Amino acid sequence: QMQLVESGGGSVQVGGTLRLSCGASENIHTLYSMGWFRQVPGKERDWVAIIYQDNLTEYAGSVEGRVTISRDIVRNMMYLQLTNLKPEDTATYYCAARTRGYCGYPCHRPSEYNVWGQGTQVTVSS
């Protein structure tokens, strides 16, 4: 079973930048999709960004233009560059992978992902 480990979270001020990293224990180049999700206490986990096997990317409307998802298939790493951070971006961020193959497009429901990291906290203060 693949394992994912996130890092790079922290506390920043409004307008700041963070880069989240997600390391995978196995090769990621054959995965149909990987993504970043976020969750605040008491709310459902929401998708933030998805990257597909063909490097197509997809972003949630709340973050589009401010975040960039990327991956390094040599290092088995995935990244999320967060810029112009806002207080509403405060959440625990999770990376996820789908190891079950094709799930169509779009594929951004949390239930479509079967491997999850432990999460990394991002706090944005004004």
JSON list of N, CA, C and O in Angstrom, two decimals, residues 21-75:
[
{"chain": "A", "resi": 21, "resn": "SER", "atom": "N", "xyz": [4.60, 19.98, 0.18]},
{"chain": "A", "resi": 21, "resn": "SER", "atom": "CA", "xyz": [5.18, 18.84, -0.51]},
{"chain": "A", "resi": 21, "resn": "SER", "atom": "C", "xyz": [4.51, 17.56, -0.06]},
{"chain": "A", "resi": 21, "resn": "SER", "atom": "O", "xyz": [4.06, 17.45, 1.08]},
{"chain": "A", "resi": 22, "resn": "CYS", "atom": "N", "xyz": [4.47, 16.60, -0.95]},
{"chain": "A", "resi": 22, "resn": "CYS", "atom": "CA", "xyz": [3.89, 15.30, -0.66]},
{"chain": "A", "resi": 22, "resn": "CYS", "atom": "C", "xyz": [4.81, 14.24, -1.25]},
{"chain": "A", "resi": 22, "resn": "CYS", "atom": "O", "xyz": [4.99, 14.19, -2.47]},
{"chain": "A", "resi": 23, "resn": "GLY", "atom": "N", "xyz": [5.38, 13.42, -0.40]},
{"chain": "A", "resi": 23, "resn": "GLY", "atom": "CA", "xyz": [6.26, 12.36, -0.85]},
{"chain": "A", "resi": 23, "resn": "GLY", "atom": "C", "xyz": [5.54, 11.03, -0.86]},
{"chain": "A", "resi": 23, "resn": "GLY", "atom": "O", "xyz": [4.85, 10.69, 0.10]},
{"chain": "A", "resi": 24, "resn": "ALA", "atom": "N", "xyz": [5.70, 10.30, -1.95]},
{"chain": "A", "resi": 24, "resn": "ALA", "atom": "CA", "xyz": [5.06, 9.00, -2.09]},
{"chain": "A", "resi": 24, "resn": "ALA", "atom": "C", "xyz": [6.09, 7.89, -1.92]},
{"chain": "A", "resi": 24, "resn": "ALA", "atom": "O", "xyz": [7.24, 8.03, -2.33]},
{"chain": "A", "resi": 25, "resn": "SER", "atom": "N", "xyz": [5.65, 6.76, -1.34]},
{"chain": "A", "resi": 25, "resn": "SER", "atom": "CA", "xyz": [6.55, 5.63, -1.09]},
{"chain": "A", "resi": 25, "resn": "SER", "atom": "C", "xyz": [6.73, 4.76, -2.32]},
{"chain": "A", "resi": 25, "resn": "SER", "atom": "O", "xyz": [7.58, 3.87, -2.32]},
{"chain": "A", "resi": 26, "resn": "GLU", "atom": "N", "xyz": [5.89, 4.99, -3.35]},
{"chain": "A", "resi": 26, "resn": "GLU", "atom": "CA", "xyz": [5.98, 4.19, -4.57]},
{"chain": "A", "resi": 26, "resn": "GLU", "atom": "C", "xyz": [5.92, 5.11, -5.79]},
{"chain": "A", "resi": 26, "resn": "GLU", "atom": "O", "xyz": [5.64, 6.30, -5.67]},
{"chain": "A", "resi": 27, "resn": "ASN", "atom": "N", "xyz": [6.17, 4.52, -6.95]},
{"chain": "A", "resi": 27, "resn": "ASN", "atom": "CA", "xyz": [6.12, 5.29, -8.19]},
{"chain": "A", "resi": 27, "resn": "ASN", "atom": "C", "xyz": [4.75, 5.93, -8.40]},
{"chain": "A", "resi": 27, "resn": "ASN", "atom": "O", "xyz": [3.72, 5.29, -8.20]},
{"chain": "A", "resi": 28, "resn": "ILE", "atom": "N", "xyz": [4.76, 7.20, -8.81]},
{"chain": "A", "resi": 28, "resn": "ILE", "atom": "CA", "xyz": [3.51, 7.90, -9.02]},
{"chain": "A", "resi": 28, "resn": "ILE", "atom": "C", "xyz": [3.18, 8.09, -10.49]},
{"chain": "A", "resi": 28, "resn": "ILE", "atom": "O", "xyz": [2.09, 8.54, -10.84]},
{"chain": "A", "resi": 29, "resn": "HIS", "atom": "N", "xyz": [4.10, 7.74, -11.39]},
{"chain": "A", "resi": 29, "resn": "HIS", "atom": "CA", "xyz": [3.90, 8.11, -12.79]},
{"chain": "A", "resi": 29, "resn": "HIS", "atom": "C", "xyz": [2.77, 7.33, -13.45]},
{"chain": "A", "resi": 29, "resn": "HIS", "atom": "O", "xyz": [2.25, 7.77, -14.46]},
{"chain": "A", "resi": 30, "resn": "THR", "atom": "N", "xyz": [2.38, 6.19, -12.84]},
{"chain": "A", "resi": 30, "resn": "THR", "atom": "CA", "xyz": [1.28, 5.42, -13.44]},
{"chain": "A", "resi": 30, "resn": "THR", "atom": "C", "xyz": [-0.08, 5.74, -12.82]},
{"chain": "A", "resi": 30, "resn": "THR", "atom": "O", "xyz": [-1.09, 5.22, -13.27]},
{"chain": "A", "resi": 31, "resn": "LEU", "atom": "N", "xyz": [-0.08, 6.60, -11.81]},
{"chain": "A", "resi": 31, "resn": "LEU", "atom": "CA", "xyz": [-1.36, 6.91, -11.16]},
{"chain": "A", "resi": 31, "resn": "LEU", "atom": "C", "xyz": [-2.24, 7.75, -12.07]},
{"chain": "A", "resi": 31, "resn": "LEU", "atom": "O", "xyz": [-1.75, 8.67, -12.72]},
{"chain": "A", "resi": 32, "resn": "TYR", "atom": "N", "xyz": [-3.53, 7.47, -12.07]},
{"chain": "A", "resi": 32, "resn": "TYR", "atom": "CA", "xyz": [-4.45, 8.25, -12.89]},
{"chain": "A", "resi": 32, "resn": "TYR", "atom": "C", "xyz": [-4.50, 9.70, -12.42]},
{"chain": "A", "resi": 32, "resn": "TYR", "atom": "O", "xyz": [-4.52, 10.63, -13.21]},
{"chain": "A", "resi": 33, "resn": "SER", "atom": "N", "xyz": [-4.53, 9.88, -11.11]},
{"chain": "A", "resi": 33, "resn": "SER", "atom": "CA", "xyz": [-4.59, 11.24, -10.58]},
{"chain": "A", "resi": 33, "resn": "SER", "atom": "C", "xyz": [-4.10, 11.29, -9.15]},
{"chain": "A", "resi": 33, "resn": "SER", "atom": "O", "xyz": [-4.12, 10.28, -8.43]},
{"chain": "A", "resi": 34, "resn": "MET", "atom": "N", "xyz": [-3.63, 12.46, -8.78]},
{"chain": "A", "resi": 34, "resn": "MET", "atom": "CA", "xyz": [-3.29, 12.80, -7.40]},
{"chain": "A", "resi": 34, "resn": "MET", "atom": "C", "xyz": [-3.86, 14.17, -7.13]},
{"chain": "A", "resi": 34, "resn": "MET", "atom": "O", "xyz": [-4.12, 14.95, -8.07]},
{"chain": "A", "resi": 35, "resn": "GLY", "atom": "N", "xyz": [-4.02, 14.49, -5.85]},
{"chain": "A", "resi": 35, "resn": "GLY", "atom": "CA", "xyz": [-4.59, 15.80, -5.58]},
{"chain": "A", "resi": 35, "resn": "GLY", "atom": "C", "xyz": [-4.32, 16.30, -4.18]},
{"chain": "A", "resi": 35, "resn": "GLY", "atom": "O", "xyz": [-3.79, 15.57, -3.33]},
{"chain": "A", "resi": 36, "resn": "TRP", "atom": "N", "xyz": [-4.65, 17.54, -4.00]},
{"chain": "A", "resi": 36, "resn": "TRP", "atom": "CA", "xyz": [-4.61, 18.20, -2.70]},
{"chain": "A", "resi": 36, "resn": "TRP", "atom": "C", "xyz": [-6.04, 18.54, -2.28]},
{"chain": "A", "resi": 36, "resn": "TRP", "atom": "O", "xyz": [-6.82, 19.06, -3.09]},
{"chain": "A", "resi": 37, "resn": "PHE", "atom": "N", "xyz": [-6.31, 18.26, -1.02]},
{"chain": "A", "resi": 37, "resn": "PHE", "atom": "CA", "xyz": [-7.60, 18.56, -0.43]},
{"chain": "A", "resi": 37, "resn": "PHE", "atom": "C", "xyz": [-7.35, 19.34, 0.86]},
{"chain": "A", "resi": 37, "resn": "PHE", "atom": "O", "xyz": [-6.24, 19.35, 1.39]},
{"chain": "A", "resi": 38, "resn": "ARG", "atom": "N", "xyz": [-8.39, 19.97, 1.38]},
{"chain": "A", "resi": 38, "resn": "ARG", "atom": "CA", "xyz": [-8.24, 20.66, 2.65]},
{"chain": "A", "resi": 38, "resn": "ARG", "atom": "C", "xyz": [-9.52, 20.54, 3.47]},
{"chain": "A", "resi": 38, "resn": "ARG", "atom": "O", "xyz": [-10.60, 20.34, 2.91]},
{"chain": "A", "resi": 39, "resn": "GLN", "atom": "N", "xyz": [-9.34, 20.65, 4.77]},
{"chain": "A", "resi": 39, "resn": "GLN", "atom": "CA", "xyz": [-10.47, 20.47, 5.67]},
{"chain": "A", "resi": 39, "resn": "GLN", "atom": "C", "xyz": [-10.30, 21.35, 6.89]},
{"chain": "A", "resi": 39, "resn": "GLN", "atom": "O", "xyz": [-9.20, 21.46, 7.44]},
{"chain": "A", "resi": 40, "resn": "VAL", "atom": "N", "xyz": [-11.40, 21.96, 7.30]},
{"chain": "A", "resi": 40, "resn": "VAL", "atom": "CA", "xyz": [-11.44, 22.69, 8.56]},
{"chain": "A", "resi": 40, "resn": "VAL", "atom": "C", "xyz": [-12.35, 21.94, 9.50]},
{"chain": "A", "resi": 40, "resn": "VAL", "atom": "O", "xyz": [-13.27, 21.23, 9.05]},
{"chain": "A", "resi": 41, "resn": "PRO", "atom": "N", "xyz": [-12.15, 22.06, 10.79]},
{"chain": "A", "resi": 41, "resn": "PRO", "atom": "CA", "xyz": [-12.97, 21.31, 11.76]},
{"chain": "A", "resi": 41, "resn": "PRO", "atom": "C", "xyz": [-14.45, 21.58, 11.56]},
{"chain": "A", "resi": 41, "resn": "PRO", "atom": "O", "xyz": [-14.88, 22.72, 11.39]},
{"chain": "A", "resi": 42, "resn": "GLY", "atom": "N", "xyz": [-15.22, 20.49, 11.55]},
{"chain": "A", "resi": 42, "resn": "GLY", "atom": "CA", "xyz": [-16.66, 20.62, 11.43]},
{"chain": "A", "resi": 42, "resn": "GLY", "atom": "C", "xyz": [-17.18, 20.71, 10.02]},
{"chain": "A", "resi": 42, "resn": "GLY", "atom": "O", "xyz": [-18.39, 20.80, 9.81]},
{"chain": "A", "resi": 43, "resn": "LYS", "atom": "N", "xyz": [-16.27, 20.72, 9.05]},
{"chain": "A", "resi": 43, "resn": "LYS", "atom": "CA", "xyz": [-16.70, 20.81, 7.65]},
{"chain": "A", "resi": 43, "resn": "LYS", "atom": "C", "xyz": [-16.17, 19.63, 6.86]},
{"chain": "A", "resi": 43, "resn": "LYS", "atom": "O", "xyz": [-15.26, 18.92, 7.29]},
{"chain": "A", "resi": 44, "resn": "GLU", "atom": "N", "xyz": [-16.76, 19.44, 5.69]},
{"chain": "A", "resi": 44, "resn": "GLU", "atom": "CA", "xyz": [-16.33, 18.34, 4.83]},
{"chain": "A", "resi": 44, "resn": "GLU", "atom": "C", "xyz": [-14.97, 18.66, 4.20]},
{"chain": "A", "resi": 44, "resn": "GLU", "atom": "O", "xyz": [-14.59, 19.82, 4.06]},
{"chain": "A", "resi": 45, "resn": "ARG", "atom": "N", "xyz": [-14.30, 17.61, 3.81]},
{"chain": "A", "resi": 45, "resn": "ARG", "atom": "CA", "xyz": [-13.03, 17.78, 3.12]},
{"chain": "A", "resi": 45, "resn": "ARG", "atom": "C", "xyz": [-13.32, 18.23, 1.68]},
{"chain": "A", "resi": 45, "resn": "ARG", "atom": "O", "xyz": [-14.13, 17.64, 0.99]},
{"chain": "A", "resi": 46, "resn": "ASP", "atom": "N", "xyz": [-12.65, 19.28, 1.25]},
{"chain": "A", "resi": 46, "resn": "ASP", "atom": "CA", "xyz": [-12.86, 19.85, -0.07]},
{"chain": "A", "resi": 46, "resn": "ASP", "atom": "C", "xyz": [-11.62, 19.67, -0.94]},
{"chain": "A", "resi": 46, "resn": "ASP", "atom": "O", "xyz": [-10.49, 19.74, -0.44]},
{"chain": "A", "resi": 47, "resn": "TRP", "atom": "N", "xyz": [-11.87, 19.52, -2.23]},
{"chain": "A", "resi": 47, "resn": "TRP", "atom": "CA", "xyz": [-10.72, 19.44, -3.12]},
{"chain": "A", "resi": 47, "resn": "TRP", "atom": "C", "xyz": [-10.17, 20.82, -3.39]},
{"chain": "A", "resi": 47, "resn": "TRP", "atom": "O", "xyz": [-10.90, 21.82, -3.37]},
{"chain": "A", "resi": 48, "resn": "VAL", "atom": "N", "xyz": [-8.86, 20.87, -3.63]},
{"chain": "A", "resi": 48, "resn": "VAL", "atom": "CA", "xyz": [-8.17, 22.13, -3.92]},
{"chain": "A", "resi": 48, "resn": "VAL", "atom": "C", "xyz": [-7.60, 22.09, -5.34]},
{"chain": "A", "resi": 48, "resn": "VAL", "atom": "O", "xyz": [-7.80, 23.01, -6.12]},
{"chain": "A", "resi": 49, "resn": "ALA", "atom": "N", "xyz": [-6.86, 21.02, -5.62]},
{"chain": "A", "resi": 49, "resn": "ALA", "atom": "CA", "xyz": [-6.21, 20.91, -6.93]},
{"chain": "A", "resi": 49, "resn": "ALA", "atom": "C", "xyz": [-5.96, 19.44, -7.24]},
{"chain": "A", "resi": 49, "resn": "ALA", "atom": "O", "xyz": [-5.68, 18.65, -6.35]},
{"chain": "A", "resi": 50, "resn": "ILE", "atom": "N", "xyz": [-6.09, 19.11, -8.51]},
{"chain": "A", "resi": 50, "resn": "ILE", "atom": "CA", "xyz": [-5.87, 17.76, -8.99]},
{"chain": "A", "resi": 50, "resn": "ILE", "atom": "C", "xyz": [-4.88, 17.79, -10.15]},
{"chain": "A", "resi": 50, "resn": "ILE", "atom": "O", "xyz": [-4.92, 18.71, -10.97]},
{"chain": "A", "resi": 51, "resn": "ILE", "atom": "N", "xyz": [-4.02, 16.79, -10.21]},
{"chain": "A", "resi": 51, "resn": "ILE", "atom": "CA", "xyz": [-3.15, 16.62, -11.36]},
{"chain": "A", "resi": 51, "resn": "ILE", "atom": "C", "xyz": [-3.35, 15.21, -11.90]},
{"chain": "A", "resi": 51, "resn": "ILE", "atom": "O", "xyz": [-3.31, 14.24, -11.15]},
{"chain": "A", "resi": 52, "resn": "TYR", "atom": "N", "xyz": [-3.58, 15.13, -13.21]},
{"chain": "A", "resi": 52, "resn": "TYR", "atom": "CA", "xyz": [-3.87, 13.86, -13.84]},
{"chain": "A", "resi": 52, "resn": "TYR", "atom": "C", "xyz": [-2.62, 13.27, -14.47]},
{"chain": "A", "resi": 52, "resn": "TYR", "atom": "O", "xyz": [-1.59, 13.95, -14.61]},
{"chain": "A", "resi": 53, "resn": "GLN", "atom": "N", "xyz": [-2.74, 12.03, -14.90]},
{"chain": "A", "resi": 53, "resn": "GLN", "atom": "CA", "xyz": [-1.60, 11.29, -15.43]},
{"chain": "A", "resi": 53, "resn": "GLN", "atom": "C", "xyz": [-0.97, 12.01, -16.61]},
{"chain": "A", "resi": 53, "resn": "GLN", "atom": "O", "xyz": [0.24, 11.95, -16.80]},
{"chain": "A", "resi": 54, "resn": "ASP", "atom": "N", "xyz": [-1.79, 12.69, -17.42]},
{"chain": "A", "resi": 54, "resn": "ASP", "atom": "CA", "xyz": [-1.26, 13.39, -18.58]},
{"chain": "A", "resi": 54, "resn": "ASP", "atom": "C", "xyz": [-0.83, 14.82, -18.24]},
{"chain": "A", "resi": 54, "resn": "ASP", "atom": "O", "xyz": [-0.62, 15.63, -19.13]},
{"chain": "A", "resi": 55, "resn": "ASN", "atom": "N", "xyz": [-0.73, 15.09, -16.93]},
{"chain": "A", "resi": 55, "resn": "ASN", "atom": "CA", "xyz": [-0.31, 16.40, -16.41]},
{"chain": "A", "resi": 55, "resn": "ASN", "atom": "C", "xyz": [-1.37, 17.49, -16.57]},
{"chain": "A", "resi": 55, "resn": "ASN", "atom": "O", "xyz": [-1.08, 18.66, -16.33]},
{"chain": "A", "resi": 56, "resn": "LEU", "atom": "N", "xyz": [-2.56, 17.10, -16.95]},
{"chain": "A", "resi": 56, "resn": "LEU", "atom": "CA", "xyz": [-3.67, 18.06, -16.92]},
{"chain": "A", "resi": 56, "resn": "LEU", "atom": "C", "xyz": [-3.92, 18.42, -15.46]},
{"chain": "A", "resi": 56, "resn": "LEU", "atom": "O", "xyz": [-3.86, 17.57, -14.58]},
{"chain": "A", "resi": 57, "resn": "THR", "atom": "N", "xyz": [-4.20, 19.70, -15.22]},
{"chain": "A", "resi": 57, "resn": "THR", "atom": "CA", "xyz": [-4.45, 20.14, -13.85]},
{"chain": "A", "resi": 57, "resn": "THR", "atom": "C", "xyz": [-5.83, 20.77, -13.75]},
{"chain": "A", "resi": 57, "resn": "THR", "atom": "O", "xyz": [-6.40, 21.25, -14.73]},
{"chain": "A", "resi": 58, "resn": "GLU", "atom": "N", "xyz": [-6.35, 20.76, -12.55]},
{"chain": "A", "resi": 58, "resn": "GLU", "atom": "CA", "xyz": [-7.68, 21.27, -12.29]},
{"chain": "A", "resi": 58, "resn": "GLU", "atom": "C", "xyz": [-7.65, 21.95, -10.93]},
{"chain": "A", "resi": 58, "resn": "GLU", "atom": "O", "xyz": [-7.07, 21.42, -9.98]},
{"chain": "A", "resi": 59, "resn": "TYR", "atom": "N", "xyz": [-8.29, 23.11, -10.83]},
{"chain": "A", "resi": 59, "resn": "TYR", "atom": "CA", "xyz": [-8.27, 23.86, -9.59]},
{"chain": "A", "resi": 59, "resn": "TYR", "atom": "C", "xyz": [-9.68, 24.25, -9.16]},
{"chain": "A", "resi": 59, "resn": "TYR", "atom": "O", "xyz": [-10.53, 24.60, -9.98]},
{"chain": "A", "resi": 60, "resn": "ALA", "atom": "N", "xyz": [-9.89, 24.20, -7.85]},
{"chain": "A", "resi": 60, "resn": "ALA", "atom": "CA", "xyz": [-11.16, 24.67, -7.32]},
{"chain": "A", "resi": 60, "resn": "ALA", "atom": "C", "xyz": [-11.26, 26.18, -7.53]},
{"chain": "A", "resi": 60, "resn": "ALA", "atom": "O", "xyz": [-10.26, 26.90, -7.51]},
{"chain": "A", "resi": 61, "resn": "GLY", "atom": "N", "xyz": [-12.49, 26.64, -7.71]},
{"chain": "A", "resi": 61, "resn": "GLY", "atom": "CA", "xyz": [-12.68, 28.06, -7.99]},
{"chain": "A", "resi": 61, "resn": "GLY", "atom": "C", "xyz": [-12.15, 28.98, -6.92]},
{"chain": "A", "resi": 61, "resn": "GLY", "atom": "O", "xyz": [-11.69, 30.10, -7.20]},
{"chain": "A", "resi": 62, "resn": "SER", "atom": "N", "xyz": [-12.19, 28.53, -5.67]},
{"chain": "A", "resi": 62, "resn": "SER", "atom": "CA", "xyz": [-11.77, 29.38, -4.55]},
{"chain": "A", "resi": 62, "resn": "SER", "atom": "C", "xyz": [-10.27, 29.64, -4.54]},
{"chain": "A", "resi": 62, "resn": "SER", "atom": "O", "xyz": [-9.80, 30.56, -3.86]},
{"chain": "A", "resi": 63, "resn": "VAL", "atom": "N", "xyz": [-9.51, 28.84, -5.26]},
{"chain": "A", "resi": 63, "resn": "VAL", "atom": "CA", "xyz": [-8.05, 28.99, -5.23]},
{"chain": "A", "resi": 63, "resn": "VAL", "atom": "C", "xyz": [-7.45, 29.25, -6.61]},
{"chain": "A", "resi": 63, "resn": "VAL", "atom": "O", "xyz": [-6.26, 29.54, -6.72]},
{"chain": "A", "resi": 64, "resn": "GLU", "atom": "N", "xyz": [-8.27, 29.13, -7.66]},
{"chain": "A", "resi": 64, "resn": "GLU", "atom": "CA", "xyz": [-7.73, 29.26, -9.01]},
{"chain": "A", "resi": 64, "resn": "GLU", "atom": "C", "xyz": [-7.04, 30.61, -9.18]},
{"chain": "A", "resi": 64, "resn": "GLU", "atom": "O", "xyz": [-7.55, 31.65, -8.78]},
{"chain": "A", "resi": 65, "resn": "GLY", "atom": "N", "xyz": [-5.85, 30.55, -9.78]},
{"chain": "A", "resi": 65, "resn": "GLY", "atom": "CA", "xyz": [-5.05, 31.75, -9.97]},
{"chain": "A", "resi": 65, "resn": "GLY", "atom": "C", "xyz": [-4.09, 32.01, -8.82]},
{"chain": "A", "resi": 65, "resn": "GLY", "atom": "O", "xyz": [-3.19, 32.86, -8.95]},
{"chain": "A", "resi": 66, "resn": "ARG", "atom": "N", "xyz": [-4.28, 31.31, -7.72]},
{"chain": "A", "resi": 66, "resn": "ARG", "atom": "CA", "xyz": [-3.41, 31.52, -6.55]},
{"chain": "A", "resi": 66, "resn": "ARG", "atom": "C", "xyz": [-2.60, 30.29, -6.19]},
{"chain": "A", "resi": 66, "resn": "ARG", "atom": "O", "xyz": [-1.67, 30.38, -5.38]},
{"chain": "A", "resi": 67, "resn": "VAL", "atom": "N", "xyz": [-2.92, 29.14, -6.74]},
{"chain": "A", "resi": 67, "resn": "VAL", "atom": "CA", "xyz": [-2.20, 27.91, -6.40]},
{"chain": "A", "resi": 67, "resn": "VAL", "atom": "C", "xyz": [-1.76, 27.20, -7.67]},
{"chain": "A", "resi": 67, "resn": "VAL", "atom": "O", "xyz": [-2.38, 27.36, -8.73]},
{"chain": "A", "resi": 68, "resn": "THR", "atom": "N", "xyz": [-0.71, 26.43, -7.52]},
{"chain": "A", "resi": 68, "resn": "THR", "atom": "CA", "xyz": [-0.19, 25.63, -8.63]},
{"chain": "A", "resi": 68, "resn": "THR", "atom": "C", "xyz": [0.16, 24.25, -8.11]},
{"chain": "A", "resi": 68, "resn": "THR", "atom": "O", "xyz": [0.91, 24.12, -7.14]},
{"chain": "A", "resi": 69, "resn": "ILE", "atom": "N", "xyz": [-0.39, 23.24, -8.76]},
{"chain": "A", "resi": 69, "resn": "ILE", "atom": "CA", "xyz": [-0.07, 21.86, -8.42]},
{"chain": "A", "resi": 69, "resn": "ILE", "atom": "C", "xyz": [0.94, 21.34, -9.43]},
{"chain": "A", "resi": 69, "resn": "ILE", "atom": "O", "xyz": [0.86, 21.66, -10.63]},
{"chain": "A", "resi": 70, "resn": "SER", "atom": "N", "xyz": [1.87, 20.56, -8.96]},
{"chain": "A", "resi": 70, "resn": "SER", "atom": "CA", "xyz": [2.87, 19.99, -9.85]},
{"chain": "A", "resi": 70, "resn": "SER", "atom": "C", "xyz": [3.36, 18.68, -9.25]},
{"chain": "A", "resi": 70, "resn": "SER", "atom": "O", "xyz": [3.07, 18.36, -8.09]},
{"chain": "A", "resi": 71, "resn": "ARG", "atom": "N", "xyz": [4.06, 17.93, -10.05]},
{"chain": "A", "resi": 71, "resn": "ARG", "atom": "CA", "xyz": [4.60, 16.68, -9.54]},
{"chain": "A", "resi": 71, "resn": "ARG", "atom": "C", "xyz": [5.95, 16.41, -10.20]},
{"chain": "A", "resi": 71, "resn": "ARG", "atom": "O", "xyz": [6.26, 16.91, -11.29]},
{"chain": "A", "resi": 72, "resn": "ASP", "atom": "N", "xyz": [6.75, 15.61, -9.51]},
{"chain": "A", "resi": 72, "resn": "ASP", "atom": "CA", "xyz": [8.06, 15.18, -10.00]},
{"chain": "A", "resi": 72, "resn": "ASP", "atom": "C", "xyz": [8.04, 13.66, -9.99]},
{"chain": "A", "resi": 72, "resn": "ASP", "atom": "O", "xyz": [8.15, 13.04, -8.92]},
{"chain": "A", "resi": 73, "resn": "ILE", "atom": "N", "xyz": [7.89, 13.05, -11.17]},
{"chain": "A", "resi": 73, "resn": "ILE", "atom": "CA", "xyz": [7.73, 11.61, -11.22]},
{"chain": "A", "resi": 73, "resn": "ILE", "atom": "C", "xyz": [9.06, 10.87, -10.98]},
{"chain": "A", "resi": 73, "resn": "ILE", "atom": "O", "xyz": [9.06, 9.67, -10.73]},
{"chain": "A", "resi": 74, "resn": "VAL", "atom": "N", "xyz": [10.16, 11.59, -11.06]},
{"chain": "A", "resi": 74, "resn": "VAL", "atom": "CA", "xyz": [11.46, 10.97, -10.76]},
{"chain": "A", "resi": 74, "resn": "VAL", "atom": "C", "xyz": [11.63, 10.82, -9.25]},
{"chain": "A", "resi": 74, "resn": "VAL", "atom": "O", "xyz": [12.06, 9.77, -8.75]},
{"chain": "A", "resi": 75, "resn": "ARG", "atom": "N", "xyz": [11.26, 11.88, -8.54]},
{"chain": "A", "resi": 75, "resn": "ARG", "atom": "CA", "xyz": [11.38, 11.86, -7.07]},
{"chain": "A", "resi": 75, "resn": "ARG", "atom": "C", "xyz": [10.13, 11.36, -6.37]},
{"chain": "A", "resi": 75, "resn": "ARG", "atom": "O", "xyz": [10.12, 11.26, -5.15]}
]
